[in-house]
mmCIF file of C-alpha atoms in Angstrom:
data_model
loop_
_atom_site.group_PDB
_atom_site.id
_atom_site.type_symbol
_atom_site.label_atom_id
_atom_site.label_comp_id
_atom_site.label_asym_id
_atom_site.label_seq_id
_atom_site.Cartn_x
_atom_site.Cartn_y
_atom_site.Cartn_z
ATOM 1 C CA UNK A 36 131.260 160.129 49.234
ATOM 2 C CA UNK A 37 132.309 156.371 48.876
ATOM 3 C CA UNK A 38 129.573 153.912 49.293
ATOM 4 C CA UNK A 39 129.955 151.704 52.700
ATOM 5 C CA UNK A 40 131.249 148.309 51.724
ATOM 6 C CA UNK A 41 130.990 145.049 54.158
ATOM 7 C CA UNK A 42 133.853 145.032 56.394
ATOM 8 C CA UNK A 43 133.718 141.018 57.867
ATOM 9 C CA UNK A 44 133.971 140.680 61.637
ATOM 10 C CA UNK A 45 136.694 139.680 63.795
ATOM 11 C CA UNK A 46 135.899 136.038 64.088
ATOM 12 C CA UNK A 47 135.563 136.032 67.793
ATOM 13 C CA UNK A 48 132.654 138.599 67.584
ATOM 14 C CA UNK A 49 130.420 135.503 66.010
ATOM 15 C CA UNK A 50 129.390 134.468 69.458
ATOM 16 C CA UNK A 51 127.859 137.891 70.378
ATOM 17 C CA UNK A 52 126.664 138.355 66.948
ATOM 18 C CA UNK A 53 124.424 135.131 67.391
ATOM 19 C CA UNK A 54 123.506 136.376 70.769
ATOM 20 C CA UNK A 55 122.041 139.437 69.263
ATOM 21 C CA UNK A 56 120.475 138.046 66.653
ATOM 22 C CA UNK A 57 118.637 135.504 69.368
ATOM 23 C CA UNK A 58 117.523 138.698 71.349
ATOM 24 C CA UNK A 59 116.213 140.232 68.142
ATOM 25 C CA UNK A 60 114.152 137.099 66.857
ATOM 26 C CA UNK A 61 112.565 137.061 70.680
ATOM 27 C CA UNK A 62 111.367 140.562 70.060
ATOM 28 C CA UNK A 63 108.096 142.164 68.929
ATOM 29 C CA UNK A 64 110.113 144.082 66.485
ATOM 30 C CA UNK A 65 111.426 140.937 64.876
ATOM 31 C CA UNK A 66 107.867 139.524 64.528
ATOM 32 C CA UNK A 67 106.403 142.704 63.265
ATOM 33 C CA UNK A 68 109.107 143.365 60.712
ATOM 34 C CA UNK A 69 108.457 139.366 59.485
ATOM 35 C CA UNK A 70 105.120 140.011 59.185
ATOM 36 C CA UNK A 71 105.693 142.563 56.814
ATOM 37 C CA UNK A 72 107.752 140.634 54.669
ATOM 38 C CA UNK A 73 105.168 138.101 54.474
ATOM 39 C CA UNK A 74 102.462 140.532 53.198
ATOM 40 C CA UNK A 75 104.959 142.129 50.710
ATOM 41 C CA UNK A 76 105.500 138.921 49.302
ATOM 42 C CA UNK A 77 109.053 138.392 50.444
ATOM 43 C CA UNK A 78 108.909 135.280 51.857
ATOM 44 C CA UNK A 79 109.711 131.952 49.680
ATOM 45 C CA UNK A 80 108.597 129.512 52.491
ATOM 46 C CA UNK A 81 105.233 130.431 54.032
ATOM 47 C CA UNK A 82 103.887 128.735 57.028
ATOM 48 C CA UNK A 83 99.876 128.666 57.440
ATOM 49 C CA UNK A 84 97.644 126.983 60.470
ATOM 50 C CA UNK A 85 93.902 126.738 59.024
ATOM 51 C CA UNK A 86 91.410 127.721 61.620
ATOM 52 C CA UNK A 87 93.407 130.029 64.155
ATOM 53 C CA UNK A 88 91.769 132.869 65.088
ATOM 54 C CA UNK A 89 94.424 135.093 63.760
ATOM 55 C CA UNK A 90 95.728 136.535 60.292
ATOM 56 C CA UNK A 91 98.021 134.297 58.009
ATOM 57 C CA UNK A 92 100.417 136.902 57.792
ATOM 58 C CA UNK A 93 100.584 137.109 61.936
ATOM 59 C CA UNK A 94 100.712 133.287 62.792
ATOM 60 C CA UNK A 95 103.396 132.778 59.844
ATOM 61 C CA UNK A 96 105.713 135.554 61.474
ATOM 62 C CA UNK A 97 105.441 134.032 64.574
ATOM 63 C CA UNK A 98 106.235 130.689 63.278
ATOM 64 C CA UNK A 99 109.359 131.833 61.279
ATOM 65 C CA UNK A 100 110.950 134.029 63.708
ATOM 66 C CA UNK A 101 110.273 131.364 66.535
ATOM 67 C CA UNK A 102 111.783 128.465 63.869
ATOM 68 C CA UNK A 103 114.783 130.699 62.928
ATOM 69 C CA UNK A 104 115.567 131.056 66.789
ATOM 70 C CA UNK A 105 115.715 127.451 67.413
ATOM 71 C CA UNK A 106 117.946 126.973 64.503
ATOM 72 C CA UNK A 107 120.335 129.466 65.480
ATOM 73 C CA UNK A 108 120.333 128.417 69.048
ATOM 74 C CA UNK A 109 121.763 125.083 67.873
ATOM 75 C CA UNK A 110 123.940 126.291 65.169
ATOM 76 C CA UNK A 111 127.832 125.909 65.213
ATOM 77 C CA UNK A 112 129.601 129.009 64.180
ATOM 78 C CA UNK A 113 131.953 129.531 60.827
ATOM 79 C CA UNK A 114 133.461 132.152 59.377
ATOM 80 C CA UNK A 115 134.722 131.825 55.854
ATOM 81 C CA UNK A 116 137.639 134.252 55.440
ATOM 82 C CA UNK A 117 137.882 136.327 52.354
ATOM 83 C CA UNK A 118 140.598 133.568 50.195
ATOM 84 C CA UNK A 119 138.070 130.999 51.318
ATOM 85 C CA UNK A 120 135.089 133.086 50.180
ATOM 86 C CA UNK A 121 136.723 133.776 46.775
ATOM 87 C CA UNK A 122 137.606 130.210 46.097
ATOM 88 C CA UNK A 123 134.152 128.905 47.164
ATOM 89 C CA UNK A 124 133.081 131.482 44.444
ATOM 90 C CA UNK A 125 135.449 130.438 41.669
ATOM 91 C CA UNK A 126 134.466 126.765 42.202
ATOM 92 C CA UNK A 127 130.490 127.337 41.970
ATOM 93 C CA UNK A 128 130.810 129.232 38.629
ATOM 94 C CA UNK A 129 129.441 125.827 37.306
ATOM 95 C CA UNK A 130 126.490 124.278 39.360
ATOM 96 C CA UNK A 131 127.488 121.311 41.650
ATOM 97 C CA UNK A 132 127.018 117.998 39.401
ATOM 98 C CA UNK A 133 126.042 115.999 42.453
ATOM 99 C CA UNK A 134 122.910 115.588 43.715
ATOM 100 C CA UNK A 135 122.384 117.234 47.429
ATOM 101 C CA UNK A 136 123.413 115.147 50.126
ATOM 102 C CA UNK A 137 123.135 115.723 53.523
ATOM 103 C CA UNK A 138 126.663 114.496 54.618
ATOM 104 C CA UNK A 139 128.064 117.455 52.830
ATOM 105 C CA UNK A 140 127.337 119.752 56.067
ATOM 106 C CA UNK A 141 129.536 120.668 58.295
ATOM 107 C CA UNK A 142 127.045 120.308 61.105
ATOM 108 C CA UNK A 143 123.583 119.580 61.518
ATOM 109 C CA UNK A 144 122.861 123.310 62.414
ATOM 110 C CA UNK A 145 125.390 126.284 61.358
ATOM 111 C CA UNK A 146 125.848 129.893 60.616
ATOM 112 C CA UNK A 147 128.699 131.035 58.608
ATOM 113 C CA UNK A 148 129.589 134.510 58.086
ATOM 114 C CA UNK A 149 131.696 135.271 54.666
ATOM 115 C CA UNK A 150 134.639 137.737 54.212
ATOM 116 C CA UNK A 151 133.406 139.094 50.998
ATOM 117 C CA UNK A 152 129.646 138.933 49.870
ATOM 118 C CA UNK A 153 128.716 135.946 48.067
ATOM 119 C CA UNK A 154 125.977 137.720 45.837
ATOM 120 C CA UNK A 155 123.420 140.742 46.138
ATOM 121 C CA UNK A 156 120.691 142.398 44.391
ATOM 122 C CA UNK A 157 119.699 145.528 43.533
ATOM 123 C CA UNK A 158 116.617 147.413 44.328
ATOM 124 C CA UNK A 159 115.185 151.057 42.711
ATOM 125 C CA UNK A 160 114.453 152.985 46.007
ATOM 126 C CA UNK A 161 110.954 153.853 44.589
ATOM 127 C CA UNK A 162 109.909 150.220 44.327
ATOM 128 C CA UNK A 163 110.999 149.760 48.229
ATOM 129 C CA UNK A 164 109.104 152.724 49.311
ATOM 130 C CA UNK A 165 105.721 151.902 47.148
ATOM 131 C CA UNK A 166 102.778 152.252 49.236
ATOM 132 C CA UNK A 167 104.278 153.954 52.024
ATOM 133 C CA UNK A 168 103.597 156.912 53.500
ATOM 134 C CA UNK A 169 106.729 158.370 51.943
ATOM 135 C CA UNK A 170 105.887 156.789 48.745
ATOM 136 C CA UNK A 171 107.528 159.755 46.931
ATOM 137 C CA UNK A 172 111.071 158.766 45.970
ATOM 138 C CA UNK A 173 113.088 162.250 45.272
ATOM 139 C CA UNK A 174 115.476 160.270 42.801
ATOM 140 C CA UNK A 175 116.175 157.276 40.592
ATOM 141 C CA UNK A 176 118.270 155.580 43.496
ATOM 142 C CA UNK A 177 119.303 152.119 43.534
ATOM 143 C CA UNK A 178 120.177 149.993 46.513
ATOM 144 C CA UNK A 179 122.052 147.230 46.317
ATOM 145 C CA UNK A 180 122.062 144.619 48.984
ATOM 146 C CA UNK A 181 125.171 142.048 49.643
ATOM 147 C CA UNK A 182 124.344 138.779 51.013
ATOM 148 C CA UNK A 183 127.047 138.029 53.410
ATOM 149 C CA UNK A 184 125.965 135.155 56.054
ATOM 150 C CA UNK A 185 123.965 131.775 55.646
ATOM 151 C CA UNK A 186 122.150 129.984 58.570
ATOM 152 C CA UNK A 187 121.321 126.266 57.821
ATOM 153 C CA UNK A 188 119.571 123.137 59.299
ATOM 154 C CA UNK A 189 118.466 119.886 58.508
ATOM 155 C CA UNK A 190 114.676 120.221 58.325
ATOM 156 C CA UNK A 191 111.009 118.677 57.537
ATOM 157 C CA UNK A 192 107.586 120.025 57.605
ATOM 158 C CA UNK A 193 107.236 117.476 60.963
ATOM 159 C CA UNK A 194 109.734 120.075 62.643
ATOM 160 C CA UNK A 195 107.393 122.591 63.655
ATOM 161 C CA UNK A 196 104.369 121.651 65.516
ATOM 162 C CA UNK A 197 101.437 123.629 67.253
ATOM 163 C CA UNK A 198 98.742 122.723 69.703
ATOM 164 C CA UNK A 199 96.418 124.973 67.744
ATOM 165 C CA UNK A 200 96.685 122.809 64.682
ATOM 166 C CA UNK A 201 98.934 121.366 62.321
ATOM 167 C CA UNK A 202 100.987 123.785 60.134
ATOM 168 C CA UNK A 203 100.873 123.658 56.526
ATOM 169 C CA UNK A 204 104.172 124.775 54.545
ATOM 170 C CA UNK A 205 103.947 126.146 50.887
ATOM 171 C CA UNK A 206 107.183 127.715 48.816
ATOM 172 C CA UNK A 207 106.905 130.273 45.868
ATOM 173 C CA UNK A 208 109.412 132.035 44.248
ATOM 174 C CA UNK A 209 111.053 132.004 40.602
ATOM 175 C CA UNK A 210 107.637 131.190 38.536
ATOM 176 C CA UNK A 211 107.122 128.312 40.902
ATOM 177 C CA UNK A 212 104.673 127.696 43.895
ATOM 178 C CA UNK A 213 102.804 124.770 45.491
ATOM 179 C CA UNK A 214 102.475 123.065 49.117
ATOM 180 C CA UNK A 215 105.477 121.100 50.519
ATOM 181 C CA UNK A 216 104.855 117.528 50.850
ATOM 182 C CA UNK A 217 104.654 116.072 54.523
ATOM 183 C CA UNK A 218 107.687 113.710 53.629
ATOM 184 C CA UNK A 219 109.832 116.506 52.457
ATOM 185 C CA UNK A 220 113.582 115.978 53.936
ATOM 186 C CA UNK A 221 116.418 118.299 53.095
ATOM 187 C CA UNK A 222 118.128 121.685 54.626
ATOM 188 C CA UNK A 223 116.423 124.983 55.242
ATOM 189 C CA UNK A 224 118.748 128.149 54.377
ATOM 190 C CA UNK A 225 118.372 131.434 55.599
ATOM 191 C CA UNK A 226 120.084 134.161 53.982
ATOM 192 C CA UNK A 227 121.282 137.372 56.173
ATOM 193 C CA UNK A 228 122.716 140.996 54.718
ATOM 194 C CA UNK A 229 124.228 143.495 56.892
ATOM 195 C CA UNK A 230 121.311 145.548 58.501
ATOM 196 C CA UNK A 231 121.062 149.233 57.441
ATOM 197 C CA UNK A 232 119.501 149.109 53.885
ATOM 198 C CA UNK A 233 120.742 152.486 52.866
ATOM 199 C CA UNK A 234 124.195 152.225 53.996
ATOM 200 C CA UNK A 235 125.584 151.506 50.673
ATOM 201 C CA UNK A 236 124.670 155.237 49.606
ATOM 202 C CA UNK A 237 126.285 158.560 50.498
ATOM 203 C CA UNK A 238 124.541 159.768 53.743
ATOM 204 C CA UNK A 239 123.167 163.117 52.121
ATOM 205 C CA UNK A 240 121.348 160.830 49.383
ATOM 206 C CA UNK A 241 117.964 162.110 49.172
ATOM 207 C CA UNK A 242 115.517 159.178 49.480
ATOM 208 C CA UNK A 243 111.977 160.334 49.524
ATOM 209 C CA UNK A 244 109.991 163.299 50.609
ATOM 210 C CA UNK A 245 107.380 163.260 53.475
ATOM 211 C CA UNK A 246 103.590 164.420 52.919
ATOM 212 C CA UNK A 247 104.749 167.685 55.099
ATOM 213 C CA UNK A 248 107.733 168.089 52.789
ATOM 214 C CA UNK A 249 110.203 166.670 54.969
ATOM 215 C CA UNK A 250 113.046 165.624 52.914
ATOM 216 C CA UNK A 251 114.526 161.874 54.199
ATOM 217 C CA UNK A 252 118.162 160.830 53.321
ATOM 218 C CA UNK A 253 120.425 157.857 53.533
ATOM 219 C CA UNK A 254 121.792 159.113 56.783
ATOM 220 C CA UNK A 255 118.790 159.863 58.445
ATOM 221 C CA UNK A 256 117.368 156.384 57.974
ATOM 222 C CA UNK A 257 120.560 154.501 58.875
ATOM 223 C CA UNK A 258 121.157 156.868 61.908
ATOM 224 C CA UNK A 259 117.820 155.797 63.340
ATOM 225 C CA UNK A 260 117.973 151.943 62.395
ATOM 226 C CA UNK A 261 121.476 150.880 62.350
ATOM 227 C CA UNK A 262 122.293 151.428 66.264
ATOM 228 C CA UNK A 263 119.365 149.307 67.299
ATOM 229 C CA UNK A 264 119.654 145.562 66.833
ATOM 230 C CA UNK A 265 121.871 142.781 65.719
ATOM 231 C CA UNK A 266 124.263 143.460 62.770
ATOM 232 C CA UNK A 267 123.035 141.022 60.169
ATOM 233 C CA UNK A 268 119.382 140.927 59.283
ATOM 234 C CA UNK A 269 117.379 138.420 57.598
ATOM 235 C CA UNK A 270 116.767 138.779 54.064
ATOM 236 C CA UNK A 271 115.354 135.405 52.618
ATOM 237 C CA UNK A 272 115.628 131.607 53.044
ATOM 238 C CA UNK A 273 114.874 128.480 50.856
ATOM 239 C CA UNK A 274 115.143 124.717 50.923
ATOM 240 C CA UNK A 275 117.340 122.179 49.425
ATOM 241 C CA UNK A 276 115.916 118.821 49.057
ATOM 242 C CA UNK A 277 117.875 115.826 49.896
ATOM 243 C CA UNK A 278 118.592 113.940 46.488
ATOM 244 C CA UNK A 279 117.630 116.666 44.558
ATOM 245 C CA UNK A 280 119.753 118.017 41.435
ATOM 246 C CA UNK A 281 121.129 121.377 41.254
ATOM 247 C CA UNK A 282 120.647 123.166 38.026
ATOM 248 C CA UNK A 283 121.807 126.380 36.457
ATOM 249 C CA UNK A 284 120.581 129.354 38.449
ATOM 250 C CA UNK A 285 119.360 132.798 37.679
ATOM 251 C CA UNK A 286 121.854 135.519 39.058
ATOM 252 C CA UNK A 287 121.004 137.356 42.308
ATOM 253 C CA UNK A 288 119.016 134.755 43.539
ATOM 254 C CA UNK A 289 118.930 132.396 46.646
ATOM 255 C CA UNK A 290 119.493 129.384 44.060
ATOM 256 C CA UNK A 291 122.912 130.821 43.194
ATOM 257 C CA UNK A 292 123.812 131.583 46.714
ATOM 258 C CA UNK A 293 122.887 128.040 47.843
ATOM 259 C CA UNK A 294 125.367 126.864 45.088
ATOM 260 C CA UNK A 295 127.970 128.955 46.365
ATOM 261 C CA UNK A 296 127.720 127.797 50.223
ATOM 262 C CA UNK A 297 127.136 123.899 49.065
ATOM 263 C CA UNK A 298 130.520 124.492 47.171
ATOM 264 C CA UNK A 299 132.151 126.003 50.363
ATOM 265 C CA UNK A 300 130.555 122.666 52.193
ATOM 266 C CA UNK A 301 132.252 120.617 49.653
ATOM 267 C CA UNK A 302 135.791 122.567 50.110
ATOM 268 C CA UNK A 303 136.001 121.813 53.484
ATOM 269 C CA UNK A 304 134.884 117.816 53.115
ATOM 270 C CA UNK A 305 137.667 117.519 50.913
ATOM 271 C CA UNK A 306 140.694 115.960 52.931
ATOM 272 C CA UNK A 307 144.421 114.082 51.845
ATOM 273 C CA UNK A 308 145.744 115.011 48.829
ATOM 274 C CA UNK A 309 142.358 116.767 47.779
ATOM 275 C CA UNK A 310 142.560 118.839 50.604
ATOM 276 C CA UNK A 311 141.241 122.752 50.266
ATOM 277 C CA UNK A 312 140.531 124.295 53.338
ATOM 278 C CA UNK A 313 142.181 124.026 56.811
ATOM 279 C CA UNK A 314 139.909 124.637 60.110
ATOM 280 C CA UNK A 315 141.380 126.587 63.194
ATOM 281 C CA UNK A 316 138.906 126.466 66.420
ATOM 282 C CA UNK A 317 138.534 129.459 68.550
ATOM 283 C CA UNK A 318 137.141 128.498 71.777
ATOM 284 C CA UNK A 319 134.292 130.566 73.300
ATOM 285 C CA UNK A 320 135.663 132.727 76.429
ATOM 286 C CA UNK A 321 134.258 131.173 79.766
ATOM 287 C CA UNK A 322 132.086 134.252 80.526
ATOM 288 C CA UNK A 323 130.755 134.283 77.121
ATOM 289 C CA UNK A 324 129.831 130.509 77.290
ATOM 290 C CA UNK A 325 127.855 131.310 80.726
ATOM 291 C CA UNK A 326 125.711 133.702 78.733
ATOM 292 C CA UNK A 327 125.098 131.459 75.972
ATOM 293 C CA UNK A 328 123.779 128.876 78.713
ATOM 294 C CA UNK A 329 121.836 131.299 80.570
ATOM 295 C CA UNK A 330 120.534 132.279 76.691
ATOM 296 C CA UNK A 331 119.701 128.229 76.045
ATOM 297 C CA UNK A 332 122.044 128.362 73.295
ATOM 298 C CA UNK A 333 123.075 124.431 72.911
ATOM 299 C CA UNK A 334 125.617 124.953 70.001
ATOM 300 C CA UNK A 335 129.438 124.766 71.188
ATOM 301 C CA UNK A 336 130.357 128.653 71.146
ATOM 302 C CA UNK A 337 133.754 127.852 69.392
ATOM 303 C CA UNK A 338 134.168 130.104 66.150
ATOM 304 C CA UNK A 339 135.735 127.580 63.304
ATOM 305 C CA UNK A 340 137.667 129.805 61.166
ATOM 306 C CA UNK A 341 137.970 128.316 57.370
ATOM 307 C CA UNK A 342 140.893 129.389 55.325
ATOM 308 C CA UNK A 343 142.263 128.266 52.273
ATOM 309 C CA UNK A 344 144.792 125.516 52.850
ATOM 310 C CA UNK A 345 148.536 126.708 52.694
ATOM 311 C CA UNK A 346 149.260 124.694 49.476
ATOM 312 C CA UNK A 347 146.615 126.196 47.672
ATOM 313 C CA UNK A 348 146.621 129.706 48.901
ATOM 314 C CA UNK A 349 147.282 132.923 46.765
ATOM 315 C CA UNK A 350 150.067 135.668 47.611
ATOM 316 C CA UNK A 351 149.127 138.416 49.854
ATOM 317 C CA UNK A 352 149.922 140.929 46.802
ATOM 318 C CA UNK A 353 147.306 138.896 44.649
ATOM 319 C CA UNK A 354 144.629 138.886 47.165
ATOM 320 C CA UNK A 355 144.939 142.646 48.341
ATOM 321 C CA UNK A 356 144.964 143.559 44.350
ATOM 322 C CA UNK A 357 141.683 142.058 44.273
ATOM 323 C CA UNK A 358 140.126 143.137 47.530
ATOM 324 C CA UNK A 359 141.176 146.635 46.409
ATOM 325 C CA UNK A 360 138.914 146.174 43.256
ATOM 326 C CA UNK A 361 135.909 144.553 45.348
ATOM 327 C CA UNK A 362 133.124 147.109 45.776
ATOM 328 C CA UNK A 363 132.223 145.072 49.151
ATOM 329 C CA UNK A 364 128.557 145.264 48.126
ATOM 330 C CA UNK A 365 128.764 142.265 45.357
ATOM 331 C CA UNK A 366 130.671 138.926 45.023
ATOM 332 C CA UNK A 367 134.263 139.944 44.189
ATOM 333 C CA UNK A 368 135.475 139.844 40.651
ATOM 334 C CA UNK A 369 139.073 138.655 40.996
ATOM 335 C CA UNK A 370 141.437 138.467 38.299
ATOM 336 C CA UNK A 371 144.885 137.930 40.568
ATOM 337 C CA UNK A 372 143.796 135.246 42.962
ATOM 338 C CA UNK A 373 142.405 132.893 40.611
ATOM 339 C CA UNK A 374 144.192 133.241 37.284
ATOM 340 C CA UNK A 375 142.680 129.922 36.083
ATOM 341 C CA UNK A 376 139.570 128.771 38.239
ATOM 342 C CA UNK A 377 139.054 125.398 39.738
ATOM 343 C CA UNK A 378 136.425 122.991 38.455
ATOM 344 C CA UNK A 379 134.420 120.331 39.151
ATOM 345 C CA UNK A 380 135.143 116.533 38.253
ATOM 346 C CA UNK A 381 132.135 114.322 38.783
ATOM 347 C CA UNK A 382 133.807 111.227 40.926
ATOM 348 C CA UNK A 383 132.480 107.542 40.941
ATOM 349 C CA UNK A 384 132.902 106.144 44.171
ATOM 350 C CA UNK A 385 132.085 102.724 43.181
ATOM 351 C CA UNK A 386 133.329 102.109 39.754
ATOM 352 C CA UNK A 387 132.810 98.295 39.642
ATOM 353 C CA UNK A 388 129.144 98.942 40.248
ATOM 354 C CA UNK A 389 129.122 102.029 37.741
ATOM 355 C CA UNK A 390 128.000 100.148 34.298
ATOM 356 C CA UNK A 391 124.762 98.662 36.196
ATOM 357 C CA UNK A 392 123.788 102.064 37.900
ATOM 358 C CA UNK A 393 124.687 100.758 41.609
ATOM 359 C CA UNK A 394 127.446 103.546 42.060
ATOM 360 C CA UNK A 395 127.446 106.904 44.004
ATOM 361 C CA UNK A 396 129.087 109.755 42.370
ATOM 362 C CA UNK A 397 130.185 112.999 44.153
ATOM 363 C CA UNK A 398 131.940 116.116 43.181
ATOM 364 C CA UNK A 399 135.539 116.809 43.514
ATOM 365 C CA UNK A 400 137.153 120.324 43.339
ATOM 366 C CA UNK A 401 140.062 120.344 40.938
ATOM 367 C CA UNK A 402 142.799 122.875 41.003
ATOM 368 C CA UNK A 403 142.724 123.833 37.534
ATOM 369 C CA UNK A 404 145.362 126.496 38.287
ATOM 370 C CA UNK A 405 148.276 124.343 39.056
ATOM 371 C CA UNK A 406 150.328 123.148 36.380
ATOM 372 C CA UNK A 407 153.130 120.884 36.791
ATOM 373 C CA UNK A 408 154.353 118.661 39.918
ATOM 374 C CA UNK A 409 152.556 119.260 43.276
ATOM 375 C CA UNK A 410 153.762 122.105 45.259
ATOM 376 C CA UNK A 411 155.191 123.838 41.758
ATOM 377 C CA UNK A 412 154.648 127.496 41.726
ATOM 378 C CA UNK A 413 151.874 128.597 39.300
ATOM 379 C CA UNK A 414 153.463 130.302 36.219
ATOM 380 C CA UNK A 415 151.042 132.569 34.278
ATOM 381 C CA UNK A 416 152.939 134.141 31.486
ATOM 382 C CA UNK A 417 156.245 135.933 33.063
ATOM 383 C CA UNK A 418 154.425 135.976 36.625
ATOM 384 C CA UNK A 419 155.329 133.197 39.104
ATOM 385 C CA UNK A 420 152.654 133.100 42.226
ATOM 386 C CA UNK A 421 154.202 131.043 45.079
ATOM 387 C CA UNK A 422 151.651 128.908 46.908
ATOM 388 C CA UNK A 423 152.874 128.656 50.465
ATOM 389 C CA UNK A 424 151.345 129.937 53.630
ATOM 390 C CA UNK A 425 152.073 133.414 53.707
ATOM 391 C CA UNK A 426 154.836 134.350 51.033
ATOM 392 C CA UNK A 427 156.174 137.842 51.551
ATOM 393 C CA UNK A 428 156.025 138.686 47.901
ATOM 394 C CA UNK A 429 155.748 137.268 44.383
ATOM 395 C CA UNK A 430 159.155 135.998 42.854
#
């Protein structure tokens, strides 16, 4: 059978998805799951409270789930269409050249769901089940987990306080570890994947054998877990420090996914002749808005649908050909949508002060695929792609 692919939602579903996430994050199940992630070393940012009469994993799980709940309740909601996702991935092929600046954020708190995965990673089932009662894997099966959403908020260590004592924050990952300084200021990113870790496998795939000989299949696991809880599941998190430089990132890591998110923010911020995106606001229904208020949600509840600007948009045929080739479990590998990738230009915002170092620089995304006068069709060999809102076919 064909592996299950990521199917993006109707953008109008995002407020309900957020409500489900908030309910889940308030549950004992979420705290227990986060405690397990901390124990397994899957968390990048780890809070501890010295002197508290509880295990480090227990108090850390409570702090992380409560903090995530608080961030999501304040978040503005965004949906990046498949073409917008592909554009962000194309431009993010090279790291941002400007230093991380908070003015790039489209809102102080946000949750964006992408129409295509912005990345993913592959794990061996044997490693997933190591140390559990079903530790015997019956096949060398690999699981691919797509990353399809990111939430964010501005953050500093002082953002979380407890009456029981001061919270200490440490980070670990990619060969580094250490304490976060009290004056840290930046953005907290949380990466989300579709729940149901085995949904990318055929249901009859044998995963493991229990001590009594019972065979566990992918379908059995997902039938048990998928119907309960939200569509999205917490995967990992990271911090972007204000003023820090972006460097080359290791594939299939939070650092690489953060490049895609930051590039999407850059594309959304460009205006005028440099405009890359258009945004449609879909308001929250009145009944849903009342539910949001009862749940303590302070974000607007409206969904901002982010599309590629009509003047930059590929034809439906080109997008459809790339979509057909996509696995839906990893970032798309396009060949038609963006024949020549957009590229970055590091632009000085105050050339008069450039010589003495008193200027400021920012990235501008340049449409490397457009040749000739603005608005002219793109020529690649004998094929002409018409770049308007929704061309019926290629010329």
